[in-house]
Tab-separated table of C-alpha atoms in Angstrom:
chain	number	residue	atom	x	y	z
A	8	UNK	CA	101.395	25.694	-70.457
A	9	UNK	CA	103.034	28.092	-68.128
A	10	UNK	CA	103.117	25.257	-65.148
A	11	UNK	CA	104.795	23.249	-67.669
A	12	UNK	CA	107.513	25.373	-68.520
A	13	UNK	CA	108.237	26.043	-64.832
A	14	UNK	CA	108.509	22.524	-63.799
A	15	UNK	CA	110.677	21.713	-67.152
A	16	UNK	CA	113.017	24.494	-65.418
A	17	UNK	CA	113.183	22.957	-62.139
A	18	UNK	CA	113.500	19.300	-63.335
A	19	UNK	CA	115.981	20.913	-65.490
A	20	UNK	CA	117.971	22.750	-62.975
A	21	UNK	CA	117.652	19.470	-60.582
A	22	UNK	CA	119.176	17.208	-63.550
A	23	UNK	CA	122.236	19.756	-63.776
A	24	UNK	CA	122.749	20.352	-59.968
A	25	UNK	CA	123.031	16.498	-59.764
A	26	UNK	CA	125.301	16.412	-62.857
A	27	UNK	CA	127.963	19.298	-60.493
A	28	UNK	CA	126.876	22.180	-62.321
A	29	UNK	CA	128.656	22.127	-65.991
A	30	UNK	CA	129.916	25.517	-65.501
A	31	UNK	CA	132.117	24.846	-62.226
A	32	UNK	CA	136.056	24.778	-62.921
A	33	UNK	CA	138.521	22.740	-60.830
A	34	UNK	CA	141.354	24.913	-58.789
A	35	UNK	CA	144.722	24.922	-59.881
A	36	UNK	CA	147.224	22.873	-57.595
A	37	UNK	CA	149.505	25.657	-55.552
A	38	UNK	CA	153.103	24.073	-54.825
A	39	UNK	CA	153.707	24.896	-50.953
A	40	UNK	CA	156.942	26.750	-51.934
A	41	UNK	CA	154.764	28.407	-54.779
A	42	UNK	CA	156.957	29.187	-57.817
A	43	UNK	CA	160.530	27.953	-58.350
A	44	UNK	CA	163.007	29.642	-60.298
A	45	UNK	CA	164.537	28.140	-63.349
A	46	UNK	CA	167.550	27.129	-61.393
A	47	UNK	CA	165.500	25.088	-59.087
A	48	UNK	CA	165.580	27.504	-56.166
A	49	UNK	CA	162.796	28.685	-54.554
A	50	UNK	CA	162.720	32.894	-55.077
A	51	UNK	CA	163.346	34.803	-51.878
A	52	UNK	CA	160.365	36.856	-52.999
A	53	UNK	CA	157.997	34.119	-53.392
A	54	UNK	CA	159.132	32.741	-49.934
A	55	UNK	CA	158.383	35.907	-48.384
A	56	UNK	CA	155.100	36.656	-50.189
A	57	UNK	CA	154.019	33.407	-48.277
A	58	UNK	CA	155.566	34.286	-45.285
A	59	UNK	CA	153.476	37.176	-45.252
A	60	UNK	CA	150.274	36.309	-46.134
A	61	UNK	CA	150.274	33.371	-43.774
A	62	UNK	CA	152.195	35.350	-41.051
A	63	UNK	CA	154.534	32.325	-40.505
A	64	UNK	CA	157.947	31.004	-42.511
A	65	UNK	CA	156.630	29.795	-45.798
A	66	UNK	CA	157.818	25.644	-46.522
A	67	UNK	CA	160.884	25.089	-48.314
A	68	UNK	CA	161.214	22.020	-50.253
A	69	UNK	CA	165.148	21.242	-50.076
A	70	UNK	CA	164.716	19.175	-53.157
A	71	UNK	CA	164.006	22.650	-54.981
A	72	UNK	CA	167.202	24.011	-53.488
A	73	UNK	CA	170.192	24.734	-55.410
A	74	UNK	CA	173.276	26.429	-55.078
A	75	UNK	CA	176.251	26.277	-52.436
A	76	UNK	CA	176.200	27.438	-49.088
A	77	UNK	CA	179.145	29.172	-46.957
A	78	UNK	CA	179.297	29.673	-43.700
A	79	UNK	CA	182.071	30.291	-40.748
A	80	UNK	CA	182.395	31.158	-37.479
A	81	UNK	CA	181.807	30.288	-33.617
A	82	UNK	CA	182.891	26.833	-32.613
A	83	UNK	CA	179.962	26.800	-30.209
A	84	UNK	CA	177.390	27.464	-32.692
A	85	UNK	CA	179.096	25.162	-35.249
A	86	UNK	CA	177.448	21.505	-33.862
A	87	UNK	CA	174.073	22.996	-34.033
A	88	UNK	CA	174.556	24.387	-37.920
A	89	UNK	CA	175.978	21.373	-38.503
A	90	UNK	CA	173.222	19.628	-37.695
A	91	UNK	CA	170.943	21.523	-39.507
A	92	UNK	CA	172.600	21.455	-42.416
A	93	UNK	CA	172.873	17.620	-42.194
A	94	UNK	CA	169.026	17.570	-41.907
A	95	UNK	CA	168.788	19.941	-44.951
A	96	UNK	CA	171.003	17.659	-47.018
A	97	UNK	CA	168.823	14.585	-46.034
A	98	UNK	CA	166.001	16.074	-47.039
A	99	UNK	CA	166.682	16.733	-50.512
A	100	UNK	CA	169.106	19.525	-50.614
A	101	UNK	CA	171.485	18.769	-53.366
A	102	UNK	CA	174.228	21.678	-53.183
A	103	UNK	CA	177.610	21.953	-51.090
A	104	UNK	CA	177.303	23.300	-47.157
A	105	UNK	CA	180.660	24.754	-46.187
A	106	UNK	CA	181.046	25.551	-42.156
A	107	UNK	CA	184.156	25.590	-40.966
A	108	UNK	CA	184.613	26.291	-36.846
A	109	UNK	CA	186.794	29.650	-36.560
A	110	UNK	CA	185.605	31.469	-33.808
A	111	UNK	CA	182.778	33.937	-33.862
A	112	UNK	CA	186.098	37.037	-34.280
A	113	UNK	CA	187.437	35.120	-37.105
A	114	UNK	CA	183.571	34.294	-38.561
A	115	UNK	CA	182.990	38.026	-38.400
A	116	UNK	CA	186.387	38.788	-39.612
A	117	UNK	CA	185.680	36.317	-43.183
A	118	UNK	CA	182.088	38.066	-43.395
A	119	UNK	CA	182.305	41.333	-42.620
A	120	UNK	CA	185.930	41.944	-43.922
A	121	UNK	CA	186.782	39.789	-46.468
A	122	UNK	CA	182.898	38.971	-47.460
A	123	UNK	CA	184.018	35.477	-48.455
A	124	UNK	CA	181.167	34.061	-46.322
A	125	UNK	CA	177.109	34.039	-46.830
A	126	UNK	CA	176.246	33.299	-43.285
A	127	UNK	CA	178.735	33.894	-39.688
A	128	UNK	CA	177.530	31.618	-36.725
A	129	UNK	CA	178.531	33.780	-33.607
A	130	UNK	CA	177.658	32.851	-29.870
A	131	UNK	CA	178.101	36.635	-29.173
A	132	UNK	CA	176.285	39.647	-30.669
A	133	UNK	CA	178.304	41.451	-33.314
A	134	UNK	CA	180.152	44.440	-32.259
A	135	UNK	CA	179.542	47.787	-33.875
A	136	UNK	CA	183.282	47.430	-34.956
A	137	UNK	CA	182.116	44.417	-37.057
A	138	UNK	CA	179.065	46.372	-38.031
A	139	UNK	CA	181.117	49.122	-39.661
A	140	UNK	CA	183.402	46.789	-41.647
A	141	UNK	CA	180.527	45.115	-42.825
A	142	UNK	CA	178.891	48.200	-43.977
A	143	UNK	CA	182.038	49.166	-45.235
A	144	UNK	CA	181.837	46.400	-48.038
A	145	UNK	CA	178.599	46.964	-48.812
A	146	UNK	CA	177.271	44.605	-46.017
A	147	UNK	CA	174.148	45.502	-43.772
A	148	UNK	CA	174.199	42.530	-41.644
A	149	UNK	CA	171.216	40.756	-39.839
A	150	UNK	CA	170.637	38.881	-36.509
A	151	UNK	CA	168.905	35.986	-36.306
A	152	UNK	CA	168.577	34.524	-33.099
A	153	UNK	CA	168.927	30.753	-33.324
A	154	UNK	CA	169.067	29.230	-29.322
A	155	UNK	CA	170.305	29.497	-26.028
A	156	UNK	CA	173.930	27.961	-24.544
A	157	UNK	CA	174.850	27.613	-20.706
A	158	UNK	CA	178.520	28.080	-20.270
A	159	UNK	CA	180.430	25.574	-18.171
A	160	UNK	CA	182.798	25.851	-15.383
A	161	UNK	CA	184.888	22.772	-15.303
A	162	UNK	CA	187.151	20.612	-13.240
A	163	UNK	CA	188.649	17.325	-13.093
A	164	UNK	CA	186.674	14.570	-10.843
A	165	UNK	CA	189.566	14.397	-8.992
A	166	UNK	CA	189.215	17.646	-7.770
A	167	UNK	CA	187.645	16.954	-4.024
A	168	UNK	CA	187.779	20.664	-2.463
A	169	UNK	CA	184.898	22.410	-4.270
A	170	UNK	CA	182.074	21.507	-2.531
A	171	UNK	CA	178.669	20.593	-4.181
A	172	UNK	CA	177.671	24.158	-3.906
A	173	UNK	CA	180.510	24.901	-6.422
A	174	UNK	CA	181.937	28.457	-6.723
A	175	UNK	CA	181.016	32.031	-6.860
A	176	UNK	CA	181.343	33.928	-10.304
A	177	UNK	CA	184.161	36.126	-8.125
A	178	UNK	CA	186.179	33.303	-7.141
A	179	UNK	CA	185.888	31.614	-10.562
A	180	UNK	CA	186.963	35.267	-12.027
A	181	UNK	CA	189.992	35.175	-9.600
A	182	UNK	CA	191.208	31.318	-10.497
A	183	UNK	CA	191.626	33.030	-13.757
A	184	UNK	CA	193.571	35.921	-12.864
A	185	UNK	CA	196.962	37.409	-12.514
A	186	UNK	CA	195.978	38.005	-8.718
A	187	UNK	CA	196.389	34.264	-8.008
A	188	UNK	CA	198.765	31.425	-9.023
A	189	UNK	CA	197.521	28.450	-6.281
A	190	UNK	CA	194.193	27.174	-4.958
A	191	UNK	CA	194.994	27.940	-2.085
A	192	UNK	CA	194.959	31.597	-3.242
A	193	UNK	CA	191.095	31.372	-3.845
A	194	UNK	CA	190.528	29.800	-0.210
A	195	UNK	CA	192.868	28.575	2.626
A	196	UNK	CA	191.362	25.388	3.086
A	197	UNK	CA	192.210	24.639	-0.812
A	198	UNK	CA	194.948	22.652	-1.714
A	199	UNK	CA	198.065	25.029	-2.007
A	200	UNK	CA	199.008	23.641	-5.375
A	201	UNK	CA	199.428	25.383	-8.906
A	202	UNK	CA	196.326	26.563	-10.994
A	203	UNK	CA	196.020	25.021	-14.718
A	204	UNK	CA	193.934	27.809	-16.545
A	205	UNK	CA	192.527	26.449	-19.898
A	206	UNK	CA	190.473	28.892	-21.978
A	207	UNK	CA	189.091	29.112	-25.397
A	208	UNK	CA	191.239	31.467	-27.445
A	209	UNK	CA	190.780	34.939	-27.696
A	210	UNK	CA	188.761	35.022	-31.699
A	211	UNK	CA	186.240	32.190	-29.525
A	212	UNK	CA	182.728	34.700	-28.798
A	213	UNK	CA	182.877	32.030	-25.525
A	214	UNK	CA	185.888	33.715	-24.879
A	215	UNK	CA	184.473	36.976	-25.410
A	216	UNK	CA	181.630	35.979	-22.783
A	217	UNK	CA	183.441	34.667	-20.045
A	218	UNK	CA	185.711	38.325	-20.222
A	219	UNK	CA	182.414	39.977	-19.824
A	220	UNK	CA	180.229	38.148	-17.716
A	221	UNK	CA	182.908	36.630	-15.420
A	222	UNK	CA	186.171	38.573	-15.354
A	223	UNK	CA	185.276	42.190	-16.432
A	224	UNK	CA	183.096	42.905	-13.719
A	225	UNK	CA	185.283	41.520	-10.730
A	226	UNK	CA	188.474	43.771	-12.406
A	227	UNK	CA	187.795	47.590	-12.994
A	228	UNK	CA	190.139	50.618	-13.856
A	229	UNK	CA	187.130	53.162	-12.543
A	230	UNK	CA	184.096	51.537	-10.835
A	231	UNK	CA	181.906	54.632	-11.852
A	232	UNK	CA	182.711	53.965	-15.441
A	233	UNK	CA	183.031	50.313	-15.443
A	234	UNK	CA	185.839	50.261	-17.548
A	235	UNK	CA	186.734	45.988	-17.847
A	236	UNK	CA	190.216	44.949	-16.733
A	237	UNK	CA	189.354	41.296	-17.170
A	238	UNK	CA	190.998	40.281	-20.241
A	239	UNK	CA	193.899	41.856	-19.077
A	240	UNK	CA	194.084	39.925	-16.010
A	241	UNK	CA	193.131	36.730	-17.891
A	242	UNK	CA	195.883	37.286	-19.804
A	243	UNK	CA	198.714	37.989	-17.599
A	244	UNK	CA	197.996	35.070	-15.839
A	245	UNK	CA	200.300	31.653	-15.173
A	246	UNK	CA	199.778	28.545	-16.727
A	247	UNK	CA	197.543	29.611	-19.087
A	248	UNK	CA	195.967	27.302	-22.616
A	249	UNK	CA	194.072	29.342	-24.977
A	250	UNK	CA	192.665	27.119	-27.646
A	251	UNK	CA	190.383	27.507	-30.274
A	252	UNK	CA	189.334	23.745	-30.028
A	253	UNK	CA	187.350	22.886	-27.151
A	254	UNK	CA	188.980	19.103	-27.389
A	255	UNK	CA	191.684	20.324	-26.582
A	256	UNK	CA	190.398	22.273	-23.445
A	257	UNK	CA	188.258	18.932	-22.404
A	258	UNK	CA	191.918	16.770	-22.775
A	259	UNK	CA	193.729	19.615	-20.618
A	260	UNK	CA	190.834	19.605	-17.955
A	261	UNK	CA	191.061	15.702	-18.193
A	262	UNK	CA	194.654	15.596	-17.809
A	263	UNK	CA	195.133	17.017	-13.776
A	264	UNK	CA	193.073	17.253	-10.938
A	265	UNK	CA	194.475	20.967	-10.470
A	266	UNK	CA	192.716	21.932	-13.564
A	267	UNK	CA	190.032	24.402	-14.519
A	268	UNK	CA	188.496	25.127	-17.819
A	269	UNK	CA	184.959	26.668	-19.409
A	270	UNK	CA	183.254	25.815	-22.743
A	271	UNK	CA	179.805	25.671	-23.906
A	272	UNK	CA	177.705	23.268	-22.395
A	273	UNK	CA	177.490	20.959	-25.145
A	274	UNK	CA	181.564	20.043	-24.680
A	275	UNK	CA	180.558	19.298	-21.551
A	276	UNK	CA	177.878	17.000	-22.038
A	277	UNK	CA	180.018	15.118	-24.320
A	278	UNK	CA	182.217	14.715	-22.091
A	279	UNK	CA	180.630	14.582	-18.506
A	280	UNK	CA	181.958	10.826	-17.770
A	281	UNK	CA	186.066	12.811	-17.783
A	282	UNK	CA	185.243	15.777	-16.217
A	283	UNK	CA	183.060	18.304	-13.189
A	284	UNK	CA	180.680	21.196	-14.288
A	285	UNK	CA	180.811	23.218	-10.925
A	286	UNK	CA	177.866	25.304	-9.775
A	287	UNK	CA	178.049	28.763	-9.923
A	288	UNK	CA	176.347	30.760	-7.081
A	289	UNK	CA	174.976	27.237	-5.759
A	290	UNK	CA	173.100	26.605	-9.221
A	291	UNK	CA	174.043	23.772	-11.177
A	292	UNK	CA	174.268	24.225	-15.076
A	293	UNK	CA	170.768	22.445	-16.452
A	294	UNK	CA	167.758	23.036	-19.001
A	295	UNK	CA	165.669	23.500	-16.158
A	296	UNK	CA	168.005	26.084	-14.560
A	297	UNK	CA	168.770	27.838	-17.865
A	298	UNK	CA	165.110	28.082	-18.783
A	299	UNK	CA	164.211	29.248	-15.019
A	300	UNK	CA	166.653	31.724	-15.816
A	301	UNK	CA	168.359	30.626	-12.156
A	302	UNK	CA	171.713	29.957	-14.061
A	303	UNK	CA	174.030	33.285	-14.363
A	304	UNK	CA	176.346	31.908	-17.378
A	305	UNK	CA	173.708	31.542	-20.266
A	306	UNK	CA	174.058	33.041	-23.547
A	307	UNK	CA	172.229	33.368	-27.007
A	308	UNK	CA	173.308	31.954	-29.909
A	309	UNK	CA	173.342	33.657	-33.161
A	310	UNK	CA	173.572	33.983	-37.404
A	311	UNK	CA	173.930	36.316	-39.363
A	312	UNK	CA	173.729	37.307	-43.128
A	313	UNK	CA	172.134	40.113	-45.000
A	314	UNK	CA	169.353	40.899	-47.198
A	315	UNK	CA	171.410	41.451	-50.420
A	316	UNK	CA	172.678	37.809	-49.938
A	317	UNK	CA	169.606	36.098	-49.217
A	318	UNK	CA	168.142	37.791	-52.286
A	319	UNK	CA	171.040	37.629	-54.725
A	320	UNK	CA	171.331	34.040	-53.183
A	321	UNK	CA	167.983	32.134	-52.453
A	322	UNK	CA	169.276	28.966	-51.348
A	323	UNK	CA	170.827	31.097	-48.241
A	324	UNK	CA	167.230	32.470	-47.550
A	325	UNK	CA	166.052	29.284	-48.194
A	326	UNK	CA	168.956	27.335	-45.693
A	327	UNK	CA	167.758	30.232	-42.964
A	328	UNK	CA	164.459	29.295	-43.352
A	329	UNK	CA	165.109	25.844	-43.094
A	330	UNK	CA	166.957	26.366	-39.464
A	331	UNK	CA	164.390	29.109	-38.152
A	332	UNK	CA	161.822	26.655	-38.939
A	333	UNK	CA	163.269	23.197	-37.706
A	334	UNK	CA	166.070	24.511	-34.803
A	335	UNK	CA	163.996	23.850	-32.066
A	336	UNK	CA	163.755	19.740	-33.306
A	337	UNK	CA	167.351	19.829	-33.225
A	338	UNK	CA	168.855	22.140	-30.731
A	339	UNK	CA	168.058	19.979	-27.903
A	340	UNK	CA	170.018	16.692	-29.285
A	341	UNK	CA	172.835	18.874	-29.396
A	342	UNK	CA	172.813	19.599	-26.557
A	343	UNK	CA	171.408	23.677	-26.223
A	344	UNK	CA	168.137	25.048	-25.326
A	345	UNK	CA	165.541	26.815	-27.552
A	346	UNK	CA	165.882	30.446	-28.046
A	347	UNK	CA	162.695	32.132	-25.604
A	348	UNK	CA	159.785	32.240	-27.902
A	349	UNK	CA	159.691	35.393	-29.072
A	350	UNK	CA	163.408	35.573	-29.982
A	351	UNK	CA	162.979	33.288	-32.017
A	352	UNK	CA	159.824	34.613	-33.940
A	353	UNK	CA	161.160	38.301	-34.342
A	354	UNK	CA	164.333	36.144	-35.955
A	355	UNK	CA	161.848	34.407	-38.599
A	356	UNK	CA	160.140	38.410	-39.106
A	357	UNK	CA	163.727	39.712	-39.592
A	358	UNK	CA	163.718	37.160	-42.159
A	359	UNK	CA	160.479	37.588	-43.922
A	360	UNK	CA	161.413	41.506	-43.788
A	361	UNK	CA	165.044	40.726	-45.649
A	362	UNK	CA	163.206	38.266	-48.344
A	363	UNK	CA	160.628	41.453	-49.117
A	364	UNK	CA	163.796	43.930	-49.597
């Protein structure tokens, strides 16, 4: 009797294991951008609480997206947001994307003054000036790293005297100074004929570059202290366009062969059948350079916003997300280079850290 019952257990217990075990309960379905708030926006606290446990961005759906979007600032940066936001749209995202090309001065001027924008595009870091009228309005503001720009050095075609090896940062520094009005100025053997200076405008963070990089070291009050003359002598010099659109710049350039002008690299590959990118110090402005780190006139490229925002907002966090997480399909096509590695993964933590605030 007792053999009996134990086999009736086992046949029974076979029977049931074939059957999938009636007690077993199906998991429930997990969204990737987990819950969505009544609005249709994905909660910056949900994003980050993925973003943490997987130790990566969490997925945003731009279908689940909702809300508008305003940005402003650096005409350099502008292409590549633009582009992003393009992508975001064609995905699914359903709200209104304002970005309007200002200048990285005049984007940190709308977001840390006036606080009329949710994101500034800069191609400069923000100064600690900026920083304390941001603060000032209640505004704690946040770097996100976003890609890398070479700046270009630019002639017209027609311009036969700089050899292939191009120009040294010092002479470039001098064709845009007060200390010289002719080529011939720079070097003898150039053609003694006047120098047309174009230049971004002085709110452009290019601008702001090419002062420090170029001109600030090659014109000093004190040489102990370091103390930059270059704007000055930027400034003070003859025939001189500022601009704060690079078109403009590229049509001036165009427009004589005694012409010089700079701009981010991306004007110039736009535009490399009307004008010359010149070496500097024999190396020729290229991804390969730039990522060798050969080329002296690269730069980072940067947004910013803040914590309150992306958490009073969530389709900012989610937009931020969006770029951090797709920028390196894009940034190429437009003509940058991807931010090094780990720039651009302490920019994604800086985010997951703002989402948990």
């Amino acid at each position: 009797m007792r053999r009996f019952v134990i086999l009736s257990l086992l046949i029974l217990a076979l029977l049931l294991a074939a059957c999938g075990g009636g007690a077993k309960t199906e998991p429930t379905p997990v969204a990737p951008s987990a819950a969505v708030e009544a609005t249709g926006a994905a909660s910056a606290e949900t994003v980050a609480e993925g973003a943490a446990a997987e130790g990566v961005l969490a997925e945003v759906n731009p279908l689940e997206v909702t809300g508008d979007i305003v940005t402003a600032g650096s005409s350099t940066v502008y292409p590549l947001s633009e582009a992003m936001a393009e992508r975001f749209i064609d995905e699914g995202y359903a709200g209104n994307i304002t970005i309007d090309s200002i200048g990285s001065g005049a984007g940190f001027e709308r977001f840390c003054k006036a606080g009329e924008t949710d994101i500034a595009n800069a191609s400069r870091a923000i100064k600690d000036s900026e920083i304390e009228s941001c603060k000032a309005i209640g505004r704690d503001p946040i770097e996100f790293r976003v890609g890398t720009d070479a700046l270009a050095v630019v002639v017209n075609p027609d311009n036969t005297w700089i050899p292939a090896e191009g120009m040294t940062l010092e002479q470039v520094a001098l064709a845009f100074s007060d200390q010289t009005s002719k080529w011939s100025d720079i070097d003898p053997t150039w053609p003694d004929q006047d120098i047309l200076r174009f230049s971004p405008g002085t709110d452009s963070g290019t601008y702001d570059y090419f002062i420090e990089a170029v001109m600030n070291p090659h014109f000093v009050v004190d040489a102990a202290a370091d103390e930059g003359k270059g704007e000055e002598a930027l400034l003070k010099s003859g025939n001189l366009q500022l601009s704060e659109d690079d078109n403009v710049l590229v049509q001036g350039v165009e427009g004589s062969p005694n012409a010089i002008g700079y701009f981010g690299f991306a004007y110039y590959e736009e535009n490399a059948d009307l004008l010359r990118a010149i070496a500097i110090e024999g190396v020729d402005p290229s991804a390969a350079s730039v990522d060798a780190g050969e080329y002296p006139l690269a730069r980072p490229l940067f947004i910013y916003s803040t914590a309150t925002i992306i958490n009073e907002k969530p389709q900012v966090g989610s937009f931020i997300n969006f770029y951090l997480s797709y920028v390196d399909d894009e940034i190429v096509r437009v003509g940058y280079f991807p931010a090094p590695d780990a720039a651009l993964d302490a920019a994604r933590q800086a985010l997951v850290d703002a989402m948990g605030q």
